[in-house]
Amino acid sequence: MEESIQFGSHTISFYLTFSERKTLGITVRPDYTVWVKAPMDADLAKIKTKVRKKAPWILKQQSFFLSFHPKQTVKKYVSGETFLYLGTQYFLLVKIANTPLVRRAGKELIVYAKTKEAAKHVLKKWYIAQAHIVFRKVAAPIIEDFKKYGVEPSQLVLRDMPTRWGSCTPRGKIILNPELVKAPKGCIEYVITHELCHLVYHDHTTNFYDLQSKHMPTWEKWKMRLERLLA
């Protein structure tokens, strides 16, 4: 069942389920949804009171997951538009040519394509190729550093993820969104470090944040950059 509470100007909706348990459990998922598991005989009013007391934590968790949700912007892939690469804005220049190619020249990102309509495909393919190179280069020293904890990703792969910058599987595969290559190197390091920390601690516990801060003391700065940059 779906319920909600009011906390200041915020309305916090949550999914409520009952089970054979003794305590109330509250979970915030990466898609922002809040799930509450309560004992079978729990009173709804008391449940809402407890959820309201946890509201600051819930809002903090939802804000945290925001950094892993790419913002969607519709591009036309025509000359004059701006595109990011490693945190730098470039002006797109589309040129007609038989051989598809992308190159950077000063503040311009020049896309050579057989037709103007093909420019989108050529540029997207270039971004993916660059992501493969950049992510592996950035990840290598961080992965090496995490080996002292007895963990190492089984794979580092790219995958289009409309709502995530990165994720990791229970078997240790780290998945990165190729769109992340548009962000500064620090943002990429942050996402990779975050996922490697999950190989040590699976949940966002105090130990998890302590480990993340140990390996990247400035992670909050880069998290905020990631939230604000890719619009």
PDB file of C-alpha atoms in Angstrom:
ATOM      1  CA  MET A   1       0.000   0.000   0.000  1.00  0.00           C
ATOM      2  CA  GLU A   2       1.163   3.560  -0.650  1.00  0.00           C
ATOM      3  CA  GLU A   3       1.182   6.170   2.121  1.00  0.00           C
ATOM      4  CA  SER A   4       2.728   9.590   2.611  1.00  0.00           C
ATOM      5  CA  ILE A   5       3.787  12.065   5.284  1.00  0.00           C
ATOM      6  CA  GLN A   6       4.401  15.787   5.211  1.00  0.00           C
ATOM      7  CA  PHE A   7       7.779  17.125   6.350  1.00  0.00           C
ATOM      8  CA  GLY A   8       7.998  20.884   5.993  1.00  0.00           C
ATOM      9  CA  SER A   9       7.448  21.650   2.323  1.00  0.00           C
ATOM     10  CA  HIS A  10       8.240  18.063   1.328  1.00  0.00           C
ATOM     11  CA  THR A  11       5.707  15.315   0.755  1.00  0.00           C
ATOM     12  CA  ILE A  12       7.387  11.966   1.249  1.00  0.00           C
ATOM     13  CA  SER A  13       5.506   9.062  -0.305  1.00  0.00           C
ATOM     14  CA  PHE A  14       6.392   5.533   0.720  1.00  0.00           C
ATOM     15  CA  TYR A  15       5.375   1.958  -0.005  1.00  0.00           C
ATOM     16  CA  LEU A  16       4.284   0.151   3.130  1.00  0.00           C
ATOM     17  CA  THR A  17       4.335  -3.606   3.627  1.00  0.00           C
ATOM     18  CA  PHE A  18       3.744  -5.713   6.723  1.00  0.00           C
ATOM     19  CA  SER A  19       5.621  -8.855   7.680  1.00  0.00           C
ATOM     20  CA  GLU A  20       6.600 -11.022  10.628  1.00  0.00           C
ATOM     21  CA  ARG A  21       9.258  -8.736  12.041  1.00  0.00           C
ATOM     22  CA  LYS A  22       9.852  -6.904  15.316  1.00  0.00           C
ATOM     23  CA  THR A  23      11.145  -3.538  14.118  1.00  0.00           C
ATOM     24  CA  LEU A  24      10.380  -0.979  11.433  1.00  0.00           C
ATOM     25  CA  GLY A  25      12.690  -0.934   8.413  1.00  0.00           C
ATOM     26  CA  ILE A  26      13.050   2.017   6.027  1.00  0.00           C
ATOM     27  CA  THR A  27      14.902   1.766   2.700  1.00  0.00           C
ATOM     28  CA  VAL A  28      15.525   4.399   0.024  1.00  0.00           C
ATOM     29  CA  ARG A  29      16.157   2.872  -3.378  1.00  0.00           C
ATOM     30  CA  PRO A  30      18.227   4.366  -6.229  1.00  0.00           C
ATOM     31  CA  ASP A  31      15.002   5.306  -8.078  1.00  0.00           C
ATOM     32  CA  TYR A  32      14.132   7.606  -5.098  1.00  0.00           C
ATOM     33  CA  THR A  33      11.297   5.354  -3.885  1.00  0.00           C
ATOM     34  CA  VAL A  34      10.923   4.825  -0.149  1.00  0.00           C
ATOM     35  CA  TRP A  35       9.974   1.377   1.163  1.00  0.00           C
ATOM     36  CA  VAL A  36       8.826   0.750   4.718  1.00  0.00           C
ATOM     37  CA  LYS A  37       8.540  -2.715   6.238  1.00  0.00           C
ATOM     38  CA  ALA A  38       6.549  -2.844   9.466  1.00  0.00           C
ATOM     39  CA  PRO A  39       5.524  -5.508  11.999  1.00  0.00           C
ATOM     40  CA  MET A  40       2.124  -7.072  11.366  1.00  0.00           C
ATOM     41  CA  ASP A  41       0.477  -5.353  14.352  1.00  0.00           C
ATOM     42  CA  ALA A  42       2.037  -1.913  13.815  1.00  0.00           C
ATOM     43  CA  ASP A  43      -0.279   1.098  14.033  1.00  0.00           C
ATOM     44  CA  LEU A  44      -0.322   3.294  10.906  1.00  0.00           C
ATOM     45  CA  ALA A  45      -0.156   6.538  12.890  1.00  0.00           C
ATOM     46  CA  LYS A  46       2.926   5.322  14.761  1.00  0.00           C
ATOM     47  CA  ILE A  47       4.511   4.184  11.500  1.00  0.00           C
ATOM     48  CA  LYS A  48       4.044   7.656  10.022  1.00  0.00           C
ATOM     49  CA  THR A  49       5.528   9.230  13.144  1.00  0.00           C
ATOM     50  CA  LYS A  50       8.642   7.100  12.802  1.00  0.00           C
ATOM     51  CA  VAL A  51       8.922   7.835   9.072  1.00  0.00           C
ATOM     52  CA  ARG A  52       8.621  11.555   9.824  1.00  0.00           C
ATOM     53  CA  LYS A  53      11.469  11.305  12.338  1.00  0.00           C
ATOM     54  CA  LYS A  54      13.617   9.702   9.618  1.00  0.00           C
ATOM     55  CA  ALA A  55      12.601  12.321   7.027  1.00  0.00           C
ATOM     56  CA  PRO A  56      15.937  14.225   7.090  1.00  0.00           C
ATOM     57  CA  TRP A  57      17.791  10.969   6.402  1.00  0.00           C
ATOM     58  CA  ILE A  58      15.318   9.991   3.666  1.00  0.00           C
ATOM     59  CA  LEU A  59      15.719  13.332   1.889  1.00  0.00           C
ATOM     60  CA  LYS A  60      19.496  13.099   2.221  1.00  0.00           C
ATOM     61  CA  GLN A  61      19.485   9.634   0.622  1.00  0.00           C
ATOM     62  CA  GLN A  62      17.253  10.790  -2.223  1.00  0.00           C
ATOM     63  CA  SER A  63      19.580  13.729  -2.819  1.00  0.00           C
ATOM     64  CA  PHE A  64      22.546  11.353  -2.791  1.00  0.00           C
ATOM     65  CA  PHE A  65      21.036   9.150  -5.485  1.00  0.00           C
ATOM     66  CA  LEU A  66      20.372  12.249  -7.585  1.00  0.00           C
ATOM     67  CA  SER A  67      24.061  12.309  -8.523  1.00  0.00           C
ATOM     68  CA  PHE A  68      23.603   8.967 -10.265  1.00  0.00           C
ATOM     69  CA  HIS A  69      20.674  10.110 -12.389  1.00  0.00           C
ATOM     70  CA  PRO A  70      21.774  11.750 -15.638  1.00  0.00           C
ATOM     71  CA  LYS A  71      19.682  14.699 -16.695  1.00  0.00           C
ATOM     72  CA  GLN A  72      18.098  14.342 -20.096  1.00  0.00           C
ATOM     73  CA  THR A  73      18.599  17.129 -22.636  1.00  0.00           C
ATOM     74  CA  VAL A  74      17.335  16.899 -26.202  1.00  0.00           C
ATOM     75  CA  LYS A  75      20.038  17.737 -28.736  1.00  0.00           C
ATOM     76  CA  LYS A  76      19.591  18.305 -32.460  1.00  0.00           C
ATOM     77  CA  TYR A  77      23.239  17.596 -33.346  1.00  0.00           C
ATOM     78  CA  VAL A  78      23.587  20.675 -35.531  1.00  0.00           C
ATOM     79  CA  SER A  79      26.430  23.164 -35.856  1.00  0.00           C
ATOM     80  CA  GLY A  80      26.484  25.731 -33.067  1.00  0.00           C
ATOM     81  CA  GLU A  81      25.223  23.468 -30.293  1.00  0.00           C
ATOM     82  CA  THR A  82      27.502  22.879 -27.334  1.00  0.00           C
ATOM     83  CA  PHE A  83      28.667  19.450 -26.190  1.00  0.00           C
ATOM     84  CA  LEU A  84      30.714  18.457 -23.164  1.00  0.00           C
ATOM     85  CA  TYR A  85      33.816  16.306 -23.106  1.00  0.00           C
ATOM     86  CA  LEU A  86      35.706  15.760 -19.835  1.00  0.00           C
ATOM     87  CA  GLY A  87      34.017  18.830 -18.372  1.00  0.00           C
ATOM     88  CA  THR A  88      34.874  21.222 -21.203  1.00  0.00           C
ATOM     89  CA  GLN A  89      32.218  22.758 -23.446  1.00  0.00           C
ATOM     90  CA  TYR A  90      32.818  22.494 -27.189  1.00  0.00           C
ATOM     91  CA  PHE A  91      30.907  24.050 -30.046  1.00  0.00           C
ATOM     92  CA  LEU A  92      29.725  21.440 -32.538  1.00  0.00           C
ATOM     93  CA  LEU A  93      30.718  21.893 -36.168  1.00  0.00           C
ATOM     94  CA  VAL A  94      29.229  19.407 -38.623  1.00  0.00           C
ATOM     95  CA  LYS A  95      31.035  18.903 -41.940  1.00  0.00           C
ATOM     96  CA  ILE A  96      30.012  16.679 -44.828  1.00  0.00           C
ATOM     97  CA  ALA A  97      32.642  14.047 -45.649  1.00  0.00           C
ATOM     98  CA  ASN A  98      32.785  10.485 -46.936  1.00  0.00           C
ATOM     99  CA  THR A  99      34.811   9.245 -43.959  1.00  0.00           C
ATOM    100  CA  PRO A 100      33.130   9.520 -40.515  1.00  0.00           C
ATOM    101  CA  LEU A 101      35.437  11.199 -38.034  1.00  0.00           C
ATOM    102  CA  VAL A 102      35.406  13.359 -34.913  1.00  0.00           C
ATOM    103  CA  ARG A 103      38.222  15.630 -33.827  1.00  0.00           C
ATOM    104  CA  ARG A 104      38.721  18.411 -31.320  1.00  0.00           C
ATOM    105  CA  ALA A 105      40.181  21.693 -32.498  1.00  0.00           C
ATOM    106  CA  GLY A 106      40.388  24.501 -29.967  1.00  0.00           C
ATOM    107  CA  LYS A 107      36.875  25.034 -28.664  1.00  0.00           C
ATOM    108  CA  GLU A 108      35.280  23.110 -31.519  1.00  0.00           C
ATOM    109  CA  LEU A 109      34.167  19.503 -31.742  1.00  0.00           C
ATOM    110  CA  ILE A 110      34.233  18.807 -35.473  1.00  0.00           C
ATOM    111  CA  VAL A 111      32.096  15.931 -36.733  1.00  0.00           C
ATOM    112  CA  TYR A 112      32.637  14.662 -40.271  1.00  0.00           C
ATOM    113  CA  ALA A 113      29.677  12.655 -41.561  1.00  0.00           C
ATOM    114  CA  LYS A 114      28.177  11.684 -44.921  1.00  0.00           C
ATOM    115  CA  THR A 115      24.990  13.585 -44.091  1.00  0.00           C
ATOM    116  CA  LYS A 116      23.933  16.059 -41.417  1.00  0.00           C
ATOM    117  CA  GLU A 117      21.491  13.453 -40.123  1.00  0.00           C
ATOM    118  CA  ALA A 118      24.367  10.999 -39.609  1.00  0.00           C
ATOM    119  CA  ALA A 119      26.265  13.389 -37.337  1.00  0.00           C
ATOM    120  CA  LYS A 120      24.414  12.131 -34.257  1.00  0.00           C
ATOM    121  CA  HIS A 121      25.438   8.517 -34.848  1.00  0.00           C
ATOM    122  CA  VAL A 122      29.063   9.472 -35.575  1.00  0.00           C
ATOM    123  CA  LEU A 123      29.349  11.602 -32.425  1.00  0.00           C
ATOM    124  CA  LYS A 124      27.713   9.016 -30.174  1.00  0.00           C
ATOM    125  CA  LYS A 125      30.067   6.345 -31.504  1.00  0.00           C
ATOM    126  CA  TRP A 126      33.011   8.640 -30.774  1.00  0.00           C
ATOM    127  CA  TYR A 127      31.840   9.265 -27.202  1.00  0.00           C
ATOM    128  CA  ILE A 128      31.633   5.518 -26.569  1.00  0.00           C
ATOM    129  CA  ALA A 129      35.124   4.954 -27.987  1.00  0.00           C
ATOM    130  CA  GLN A 130      36.514   7.753 -25.810  1.00  0.00           C
ATOM    131  CA  ALA A 131      34.698   6.397 -22.743  1.00  0.00           C
ATOM    132  CA  HIS A 132      36.382   3.004 -23.185  1.00  0.00           C
ATOM    133  CA  ILE A 133      39.804   4.658 -23.250  1.00  0.00           C
ATOM    134  CA  VAL A 134      39.242   7.247 -20.509  1.00  0.00           C
ATOM    135  CA  PHE A 135      37.420   5.040 -17.996  1.00  0.00           C
ATOM    136  CA  ARG A 136      40.037   2.304 -18.092  1.00  0.00           C
ATOM    137  CA  LYS A 137      42.856   4.814 -17.711  1.00  0.00           C
ATOM    138  CA  VAL A 138      41.174   6.557 -14.782  1.00  0.00           C
ATOM    139  CA  ALA A 139      40.077   3.295 -13.137  1.00  0.00           C
ATOM    140  CA  ALA A 140      43.419   1.459 -13.301  1.00  0.00           C
ATOM    141  CA  PRO A 141      45.192   3.111 -10.325  1.00  0.00           C
ATOM    142  CA  ILE A 142      42.019   3.155  -8.222  1.00  0.00           C
ATOM    143  CA  ILE A 143      41.396  -0.553  -8.833  1.00  0.00           C
ATOM    144  CA  GLU A 144      45.017  -1.293  -7.959  1.00  0.00           C
ATOM    145  CA  ASP A 145      44.639   0.599  -4.681  1.00  0.00           C
ATOM    146  CA  PHE A 146      41.497  -1.368  -3.728  1.00  0.00           C
ATOM    147  CA  LYS A 147      43.238  -4.728  -4.156  1.00  0.00           C
ATOM    148  CA  LYS A 148      44.521  -4.386  -0.595  1.00  0.00           C
ATOM    149  CA  TYR A 149      40.942  -5.057   0.540  1.00  0.00           C
ATOM    150  CA  GLY A 150      40.846  -8.275  -1.439  1.00  0.00           C
ATOM    151  CA  VAL A 151      38.462  -6.913  -4.065  1.00  0.00           C
ATOM    152  CA  GLU A 152      38.818  -6.358  -7.781  1.00  0.00           C
ATOM    153  CA  PRO A 153      36.086  -5.836 -10.390  1.00  0.00           C
ATOM    154  CA  SER A 154      35.471  -8.883 -12.559  1.00  0.00           C
ATOM    155  CA  GLN A 155      34.728  -6.569 -15.494  1.00  0.00           C
ATOM    156  CA  LEU A 156      34.484  -2.894 -16.348  1.00  0.00           C
ATOM    157  CA  VAL A 157      31.784  -2.430 -18.964  1.00  0.00           C
ATOM    158  CA  LEU A 158      29.807   0.381 -20.576  1.00  0.00           C
ATOM    159  CA  ARG A 159      26.039   0.432 -20.756  1.00  0.00           C
ATOM    160  CA  ASP A 160      23.466   3.112 -21.538  1.00  0.00           C
ATOM    161  CA  MET A 161      21.621   3.719 -18.262  1.00  0.00           C
ATOM    162  CA  PRO A 162      19.035   6.507 -18.411  1.00  0.00           C
ATOM    163  CA  THR A 163      18.856   6.774 -14.617  1.00  0.00           C
ATOM    164  CA  ARG A 164      22.343   5.847 -13.384  1.00  0.00           C
ATOM    165  CA  TRP A 165      25.956   6.933 -13.807  1.00  0.00           C
ATOM    166  CA  GLY A 166      27.296   3.678 -12.503  1.00  0.00           C
ATOM    167  CA  SER A 167      26.399   0.438 -10.776  1.00  0.00           C
ATOM    168  CA  CYS A 168      27.956  -2.841  -9.729  1.00  0.00           C
ATOM    169  CA  THR A 169      26.631  -6.381  -9.697  1.00  0.00           C
ATOM    170  CA  PRO A 170      26.882  -8.903  -6.836  1.00  0.00           C
ATOM    171  CA  ARG A 171      29.549 -10.716  -8.883  1.00  0.00           C
ATOM    172  CA  GLY A 172      31.757  -7.660  -9.061  1.00  0.00           C
ATOM    173  CA  LYS A 173      31.038  -6.297 -12.526  1.00  0.00           C
ATOM    174  CA  ILE A 174      31.254  -2.497 -12.583  1.00  0.00           C
ATOM    175  CA  ILE A 175      28.981  -0.847 -15.139  1.00  0.00           C
ATOM    176  CA  LEU A 176      29.522   2.749 -16.228  1.00  0.00           C
ATOM    177  CA  ASN A 177      27.348   5.030 -18.299  1.00  0.00           C
ATOM    178  CA  PRO A 178      29.321   6.243 -21.368  1.00  0.00           C
ATOM    179  CA  GLU A 179      27.713   9.680 -20.877  1.00  0.00           C
ATOM    180  CA  LEU A 180      29.978  10.066 -17.850  1.00  0.00           C
ATOM    181  CA  VAL A 181      32.869  10.819 -20.218  1.00  0.00           C
ATOM    182  CA  LYS A 182      31.305  14.264 -20.634  1.00  0.00           C
ATOM    183  CA  ALA A 183      32.093  15.050 -16.983  1.00  0.00           C
ATOM    184  CA  PRO A 184      35.436  16.167 -15.510  1.00  0.00           C
ATOM    185  CA  LYS A 185      37.964  13.535 -14.511  1.00  0.00           C
ATOM    186  CA  GLY A 186      37.180  14.100 -10.825  1.00  0.00           C
ATOM    187  CA  CYS A 187      33.547  13.130 -11.382  1.00  0.00           C
ATOM    188  CA  ILE A 188      34.618   9.949 -13.160  1.00  0.00           C
ATOM    189  CA  GLU A 189      36.992   9.113 -10.299  1.00  0.00           C
ATOM    190  CA  TYR A 190      34.151   9.674  -7.844  1.00  0.00           C
ATOM    191  CA  VAL A 191      31.753   7.274  -9.583  1.00  0.00           C
ATOM    192  CA  ILE A 192      34.432   4.587  -9.995  1.00  0.00           C
ATOM    193  CA  THR A 193      35.530   4.951  -6.359  1.00  0.00           C
ATOM    194  CA  HIS A 194      31.910   4.763  -5.223  1.00  0.00           C
ATOM    195  CA  GLU A 195      31.327   1.508  -7.081  1.00  0.00           C
ATOM    196  CA  LEU A 196      34.588  -0.005  -5.835  1.00  0.00           C
ATOM    197  CA  CYS A 197      33.559   0.834  -2.275  1.00  0.00           C
ATOM    198  CA  HIS A 198      30.429  -1.223  -2.934  1.00  0.00           C
ATOM    199  CA  LEU A 199      32.633  -4.249  -3.537  1.00  0.00           C
ATOM    200  CA  VAL A 200      33.764  -3.870   0.074  1.00  0.00           C
ATOM    201  CA  TYR A 201      30.507  -2.642   1.653  1.00  0.00           C
ATOM    202  CA  HIS A 202      27.301  -3.383  -0.238  1.00  0.00           C
ATOM    203  CA  ASP A 203      25.094  -0.846   1.560  1.00  0.00           C
ATOM    204  CA  HIS A 204      25.478   2.863   2.244  1.00  0.00           C
ATOM    205  CA  THR A 205      26.617   2.377   5.834  1.00  0.00           C
ATOM    206  CA  THR A 206      28.933   4.528   7.915  1.00  0.00           C
ATOM    207  CA  ASN A 207      31.748   2.150   7.018  1.00  0.00           C
ATOM    208  CA  PHE A 208      30.989   2.684   3.337  1.00  0.00           C
ATOM    209  CA  TYR A 209      31.192   6.477   3.598  1.00  0.00           C
ATOM    210  CA  ASP A 210      34.323   6.285   5.752  1.00  0.00           C
ATOM    211  CA  LEU A 211      36.018   4.168   3.089  1.00  0.00           C
ATOM    212  CA  GLN A 212      34.880   6.484   0.296  1.00  0.00           C
ATOM    213  CA  SER A 213      36.177   9.525   2.193  1.00  0.00           C
ATOM    214  CA  LYS A 214      39.467   7.769   2.887  1.00  0.00           C
ATOM    215  CA  HIS A 215      40.097   7.148  -0.804  1.00  0.00           C
ATOM    216  CA  MET A 216      38.558  10.381  -2.057  1.00  0.00           C
ATOM    217  CA  PRO A 217      38.298  13.101   0.611  1.00  0.00           C
ATOM    218  CA  THR A 218      36.812  15.536  -1.942  1.00  0.00           C
ATOM    219  CA  TRP A 219      34.055  13.167  -3.163  1.00  0.00           C
ATOM    220  CA  GLU A 220      31.227  15.512  -2.090  1.00  0.00           C
ATOM    221  CA  LYS A 221      32.641  18.290  -4.272  1.00  0.00           C
ATOM    222  CA  TRP A 222      32.704  16.042  -7.333  1.00  0.00           C
ATOM    223  CA  LYS A 223      29.276  14.611  -6.529  1.00  0.00           C
ATOM    224  CA  MET A 224      27.868  18.158  -6.611  1.00  0.00           C
ATOM    225  CA  ARG A 225      29.702  18.913  -9.872  1.00  0.00           C
ATOM    226  CA  LEU A 226      28.140  15.832 -11.415  1.00  0.00           C
ATOM    227  CA  GLU A 227      24.668  16.832 -10.229  1.00  0.00           C
ATOM    228  CA  ARG A 228      24.940  20.325 -11.697  1.00  0.00           C
ATOM    229  CA  LEU A 229      27.065  19.878 -14.804  1.00  0.00           C
ATOM    230  CA  LEU A 230      25.301  17.446 -17.114  1.00  0.00           C
ATOM    231  CA  ALA A 231      22.052  19.263 -17.819  1.00  0.00           C
TER     232      ALA A 231
END
